[in-house]
Coordinates of C-alpha atoms in Angstrom, one line a residue:
M79 CA 141.0 110.1 -211.5
G80 CA 140.8 113.8 -211.9
A81 CA 139.3 116.5 -209.8
P82 CA 136.6 115.7 -207.3
R83 CA 133.2 115.9 -208.9
R84 CA 129.7 115.9 -207.4
A85 CA 126.2 114.9 -208.3
A86 CA 123.1 114.2 -206.6
V87 CA 119.4 113.1 -206.9
L88 CA 116.8 115.9 -205.8
G89 CA 113.4 115.0 -205.0
S90 CA 110.9 114.9 -202.0
P91 CA 110.5 112.5 -200.8
V92 CA 114.0 111.1 -201.9
A93 CA 115.4 108.8 -199.1
H94 CA 114.2 105.7 -200.9
S95 CA 115.9 106.6 -204.1
L96 CA 118.1 104.0 -205.5
S97 CA 120.0 106.5 -207.9
P98 CA 123.0 106.6 -205.4
V99 CA 123.5 102.7 -205.8
L100 CA 123.6 103.0 -209.7
H101 CA 125.7 106.1 -209.9
G102 CA 128.2 105.0 -207.3
A103 CA 128.7 101.6 -209.2
A104 CA 129.2 103.5 -212.4
Y105 CA 131.7 106.0 -211.0
A106 CA 133.8 103.1 -209.1
A107 CA 133.9 100.9 -212.5
L108 CA 135.1 104.1 -214.5
G109 CA 137.7 104.8 -211.8
L110 CA 136.4 108.2 -210.8
S111 CA 137.5 107.7 -207.3
G112 CA 137.0 111.3 -206.4
W113 CA 133.4 111.5 -207.7
T114 CA 130.4 111.4 -205.2
Y115 CA 126.6 111.1 -205.5
E116 CA 124.1 111.7 -202.8
R117 CA 120.4 112.2 -202.1
R118 CA 119.1 115.9 -201.4
E119 CA 115.6 116.5 -200.0
C120 CA 114.2 119.2 -202.6
T121 CA 110.9 120.4 -203.6
A122 CA 109.9 122.1 -206.7
E123 CA 109.9 125.6 -205.3
E124 CA 113.5 124.9 -203.5
L125 CA 115.1 123.7 -206.7
P126 CA 116.1 127.1 -208.2
G127 CA 117.8 128.1 -205.0
L128 CA 119.5 124.9 -204.3
V129 CA 121.0 124.6 -207.7
D130 CA 122.0 128.4 -207.6
G131 CA 124.1 127.6 -204.4
L132 CA 126.1 124.8 -206.1
D133 CA 129.8 125.4 -206.8
G134 CA 131.8 124.4 -209.6
A135 CA 132.5 120.7 -208.5
W136 CA 128.9 119.9 -209.3
V137 CA 128.6 118.4 -212.6
G138 CA 125.0 117.0 -212.6
L139 CA 121.6 116.3 -210.9
S140 CA 119.0 113.7 -211.1
V141 CA 115.6 115.1 -210.5
T142 CA 112.7 113.1 -209.5
M143 CA 109.3 114.1 -208.3
P144 CA 108.2 116.8 -207.6
G145 CA 110.9 119.0 -209.4
K146 CA 110.7 117.8 -213.0
K147 CA 108.8 120.8 -214.3
A148 CA 111.0 123.0 -212.1
A149 CA 114.1 121.6 -213.5
L150 CA 113.0 122.2 -217.2
A151 CA 112.2 125.8 -216.3
Y152 CA 115.4 126.3 -214.6
A153 CA 117.8 125.0 -217.5
M154 CA 119.5 127.4 -219.6
T155 CA 119.0 125.0 -222.7
A156 CA 117.2 121.6 -223.0
S157 CA 116.8 118.7 -225.3
T158 CA 114.1 118.3 -227.9
R159 CA 112.3 115.4 -226.0
A160 CA 112.4 117.7 -222.5
H161 CA 110.8 120.3 -224.4
R162 CA 108.2 118.3 -225.9
L163 CA 107.4 116.4 -222.7
G164 CA 107.5 119.5 -220.7
V165 CA 109.7 118.0 -218.0
A166 CA 113.4 117.0 -217.3
N167 CA 114.9 114.3 -215.0
T168 CA 118.4 115.4 -215.6
L169 CA 120.4 118.6 -215.4
V170 CA 124.0 118.7 -216.5
R171 CA 126.4 121.6 -216.0
T172 CA 127.8 123.0 -219.1
D173 CA 129.9 126.0 -220.3
A174 CA 126.5 127.7 -221.2
G175 CA 124.9 126.7 -218.0
W176 CA 122.7 124.1 -216.9
A177 CA 121.2 121.8 -219.6
A178 CA 118.1 119.7 -219.3
D179 CA 117.0 116.4 -220.6
C180 CA 114.6 113.6 -220.0
T181 CA 116.2 110.2 -219.7
D182 CA 113.0 108.7 -218.4
V183 CA 112.3 108.2 -222.2
D184 CA 115.5 105.9 -222.4
G185 CA 114.1 104.2 -219.1
I186 CA 110.7 103.2 -220.4
A187 CA 112.1 102.2 -223.9
G188 CA 114.7 100.2 -222.4
A189 CA 112.5 98.4 -219.9
L190 CA 110.2 97.4 -222.7
R191 CA 112.7 96.2 -225.2
A192 CA 114.7 94.4 -222.2
A193 CA 111.1 92.6 -221.7
G194 CA 110.8 91.6 -225.3
I195 CA 108.7 94.0 -226.9
V196 CA 109.0 94.0 -230.6
E197 CA 109.5 96.9 -232.9
P198 CA 107.8 97.9 -235.1
A199 CA 104.7 97.0 -233.9
P200 CA 103.3 93.5 -234.6
L201 CA 100.3 94.3 -236.8
A202 CA 100.2 90.8 -238.1
A203 CA 99.3 89.7 -234.7
G204 CA 96.4 91.9 -234.5
L205 CA 98.0 94.0 -231.8
H206 CA 98.7 97.7 -232.3
D207 CA 97.6 99.4 -229.0
V208 CA 99.7 100.5 -226.1
V209 CA 97.5 101.4 -223.3
V210 CA 99.0 103.9 -220.6
L211 CA 97.0 103.9 -217.2
G212 CA 97.4 107.3 -215.6
A213 CA 98.4 110.8 -216.5
G214 CA 101.3 113.0 -215.6
A215 CA 105.0 113.0 -216.2
T216 CA 105.7 109.3 -216.5
A217 CA 102.8 108.8 -218.9
S218 CA 104.2 111.7 -221.0
A219 CA 107.7 110.1 -221.0
A220 CA 105.9 106.7 -221.9
V221 CA 104.6 108.7 -224.8
G222 CA 108.2 109.5 -225.8
A223 CA 109.5 106.0 -225.4
L224 CA 106.8 104.4 -227.4
D225 CA 107.6 106.8 -230.3
E226 CA 111.2 105.8 -230.0
I227 CA 110.3 102.1 -230.3
G228 CA 108.2 102.4 -233.4
N229 CA 104.7 102.6 -232.0
E230 CA 102.2 104.8 -233.6
D231 CA 99.1 104.3 -231.4
V232 CA 98.6 105.0 -227.7
Q233 CA 95.6 104.8 -225.3
L234 CA 95.5 107.1 -222.2
V235 CA 93.4 105.6 -219.6
V236 CA 92.3 107.9 -216.9
R237 CA 89.5 108.8 -214.4
D238 CA 89.7 112.5 -215.1
P239 CA 90.2 113.6 -218.7
A240 CA 91.4 117.1 -217.7
R241 CA 94.6 115.4 -215.9
A242 CA 95.3 113.7 -219.3
A243 CA 95.4 117.2 -221.2
E244 CA 99.2 117.6 -220.9
T245 CA 99.8 114.2 -222.1
A246 CA 97.6 114.4 -224.8
V247 CA 99.7 117.4 -226.0
V248 CA 102.5 115.4 -225.9
V249 CA 101.0 112.7 -228.0
E250 CA 100.2 115.6 -230.5
A251 CA 103.8 116.6 -230.5
Y252 CA 105.0 113.5 -231.3
G253 CA 102.6 113.0 -234.1
M254 CA 101.3 109.8 -232.8
R255 CA 97.6 108.6 -232.8
G256 CA 96.3 108.8 -229.3
L257 CA 92.9 108.2 -227.8
V258 CA 92.0 109.2 -224.2
R259 CA 89.5 107.0 -222.5
T260 CA 87.9 107.9 -219.3
F261 CA 86.7 105.0 -216.7
D262 CA 85.4 105.3 -213.4
R263 CA 87.1 101.9 -212.8
L264 CA 90.2 100.6 -214.3
D265 CA 89.1 96.9 -214.3
E266 CA 86.5 98.1 -217.2
V267 CA 89.4 98.8 -219.6
D268 CA 89.5 96.5 -222.6
L269 CA 93.2 95.3 -222.8
S270 CA 92.6 92.4 -225.3
R271 CA 94.4 94.0 -228.0
A272 CA 97.2 95.4 -226.2
R273 CA 100.8 94.8 -227.1
A274 CA 101.8 96.6 -223.8
V275 CA 100.2 97.9 -220.9
V276 CA 102.2 100.7 -219.1
N277 CA 101.0 101.7 -215.5
T278 CA 101.9 105.0 -214.3
T279 CA 99.5 105.4 -211.6
P280 CA 100.8 106.2 -207.9
A281 CA 101.8 103.2 -205.6
G282 CA 98.5 101.6 -204.2
A283 CA 96.1 102.7 -206.9
V284 CA 96.2 99.0 -208.2
D285 CA 95.5 96.7 -205.4
D286 CA 95.7 92.9 -205.5
A287 CA 92.2 92.3 -206.6
L288 CA 92.4 94.9 -209.6
A289 CA 95.7 93.8 -210.7
D290 CA 94.4 90.3 -211.3
R291 CA 91.3 91.5 -213.0
L292 CA 93.4 93.7 -215.1
V293 CA 95.9 91.0 -216.4
A294 CA 93.2 88.5 -217.0
G295 CA 92.4 90.6 -220.1
V296 CA 95.9 91.0 -221.4
P297 CA 96.9 88.8 -224.4
D298 CA 99.4 86.3 -223.7
H299 CA 102.4 87.8 -225.6
A300 CA 102.0 91.4 -224.4
V301 CA 104.4 93.2 -222.1
V302 CA 103.3 94.9 -218.8
L303 CA 105.3 97.7 -217.4
D304 CA 104.7 99.0 -214.0
A305 CA 106.7 102.3 -213.4
V306 CA 106.5 102.1 -209.6
Y307 CA 109.5 100.1 -208.1
H308 CA 108.9 101.1 -204.2
P309 CA 107.7 99.0 -202.7
W310 CA 108.3 96.0 -204.8
P311 CA 107.1 93.7 -206.4
T312 CA 103.8 95.7 -207.1
P313 CA 100.4 94.1 -207.1
L314 CA 100.3 94.5 -211.0
A315 CA 103.7 93.1 -211.5
A316 CA 103.1 90.0 -209.3
A317 CA 99.8 89.5 -211.3
A318 CA 101.4 89.6 -214.5
A319 CA 104.1 87.4 -213.4
R320 CA 101.6 84.7 -212.1
R321 CA 100.1 84.8 -215.7
G322 CA 103.2 84.1 -217.2
L323 CA 103.5 87.7 -218.9
A324 CA 106.7 89.6 -219.9
V325 CA 106.9 92.0 -217.0
A326 CA 109.1 95.2 -217.4
T327 CA 109.6 96.8 -214.0
G328 CA 110.2 100.0 -212.5
L329 CA 113.5 98.8 -211.4
D330 CA 114.3 98.0 -215.2
M331 CA 113.2 101.5 -215.9
L332 CA 115.2 103.2 -213.4
L333 CA 118.3 101.3 -214.6
H334 CA 118.0 102.2 -218.1
Q335 CA 117.2 105.9 -217.4
A336 CA 120.4 105.9 -215.2
F337 CA 122.7 105.1 -218.1
G338 CA 122.1 108.3 -220.0
Q339 CA 122.6 110.1 -217.1
V340 CA 125.8 108.6 -216.3
E341 CA 127.1 109.5 -219.6
Q342 CA 126.1 113.0 -219.7
F343 CA 127.6 113.5 -216.2
T344 CA 131.0 111.8 -217.0
G345 CA 131.3 112.2 -220.7
R346 CA 132.0 108.3 -220.9
S347 CA 130.0 105.2 -221.7
A348 CA 128.0 103.8 -218.7
P349 CA 129.4 100.6 -217.3
R350 CA 125.9 98.7 -217.6
R351 CA 126.7 95.5 -216.5
E352 CA 128.3 96.8 -213.3
M353 CA 125.4 99.0 -212.7
H354 CA 123.0 96.2 -213.3
R355 CA 124.8 94.1 -210.6
A356 CA 124.9 96.8 -208.2
L357 CA 121.1 97.2 -208.4
V358 CA 120.4 93.5 -208.1
R359 CA 122.7 93.2 -205.0
A360 CA 121.0 96.4 -203.6
T361 CA 117.5 95.1 -204.2
G362 CA 117.4 91.4 -204.1
F363 CA 115.3 91.2 -207.1
D364 CA 115.7 89.8 -210.6
V365 CA 116.3 92.9 -212.7
R366 CA 116.4 92.2 -216.5
P367 CA 120.2 92.6 -217.8
P368 CA 120.8 95.4 -220.1

C-alpha cells in the first residue's frame, strides 16, 4: 500500500545481518508491499556520503558497527538517549532531515525483561549488581537499558580502564552508581551478587572453558545476556543454559531493538509476533517471544 519506500542496514561487515528478516516480515505483515529493506556494506567514513546520495524513497536506516558514532554525528536531530550514549543505531528521514535514535537500549531492556529480570532490583534477595563485561557502544547501551528497567548500580569489567572511559561517562549521564573494575582475566571477576551479567565482549573473547568458570559463580536466579548472536549459540549462553540460568540472547536483543526501528520507519505499531516467528524460522533457535 502507498508509494514504494526503501530502508537498509548499514555496516561492515554486514552480510550476516538478520535485520532484513525482521524488517521484511514486519512490512509484509503491515501490508506495505512496496517497501524493501536491504544490506549495504558501509564503513563509518563512507556513511555521510552514502546517506547524502539517498533519494526521497528512503525512509530509514539501521546502523550497525562501525558506523554508530558516525550516524549520530551525521544526524540533524537526535533523541536524548542517543545524545547520552554518543551513538545511534537508527536514522529516520524527517522533514527537518535525518533524525538519530538508539533502539539498542530497547533491545537490551527487552531481552532482559523477556528472560525474567525483575524490576526494580530485588534488594531483598541481596542482589543489586549488574555486571557488564567489556566496554564500547553495546556496553553503553546496556547502561541505558539498565536505567530503563530501574537498576541503579552497574559494574563495568574491563582489561583496560581507558577503554571504559566513554561508558563511565554514560553511567554518570544517567545518574547511576558505577564502578569500573579492571581484571587481567575475566574469570577473576566475582559474580556472586549479580542479578544480571551482560557480556558485550567481541565474539571469541569468551571461550568454552572461560564461560564455564564465569557462570559457576553466578547466582541461580540471575539473568545472563550475551550480546553476540553470530555464531550462535555462544559459549557463554551454552554454559549458562547448562547451569539452568535464565539466558537472554543477542537474538532476543536484535528482535527487541528492531521493534522501535520498524515503528519509527513506518509510523505504525510493530507486528511483534510476526517478526518473532520470522526470526525463529530464519535461525532455527528458540528466541523468547515478546
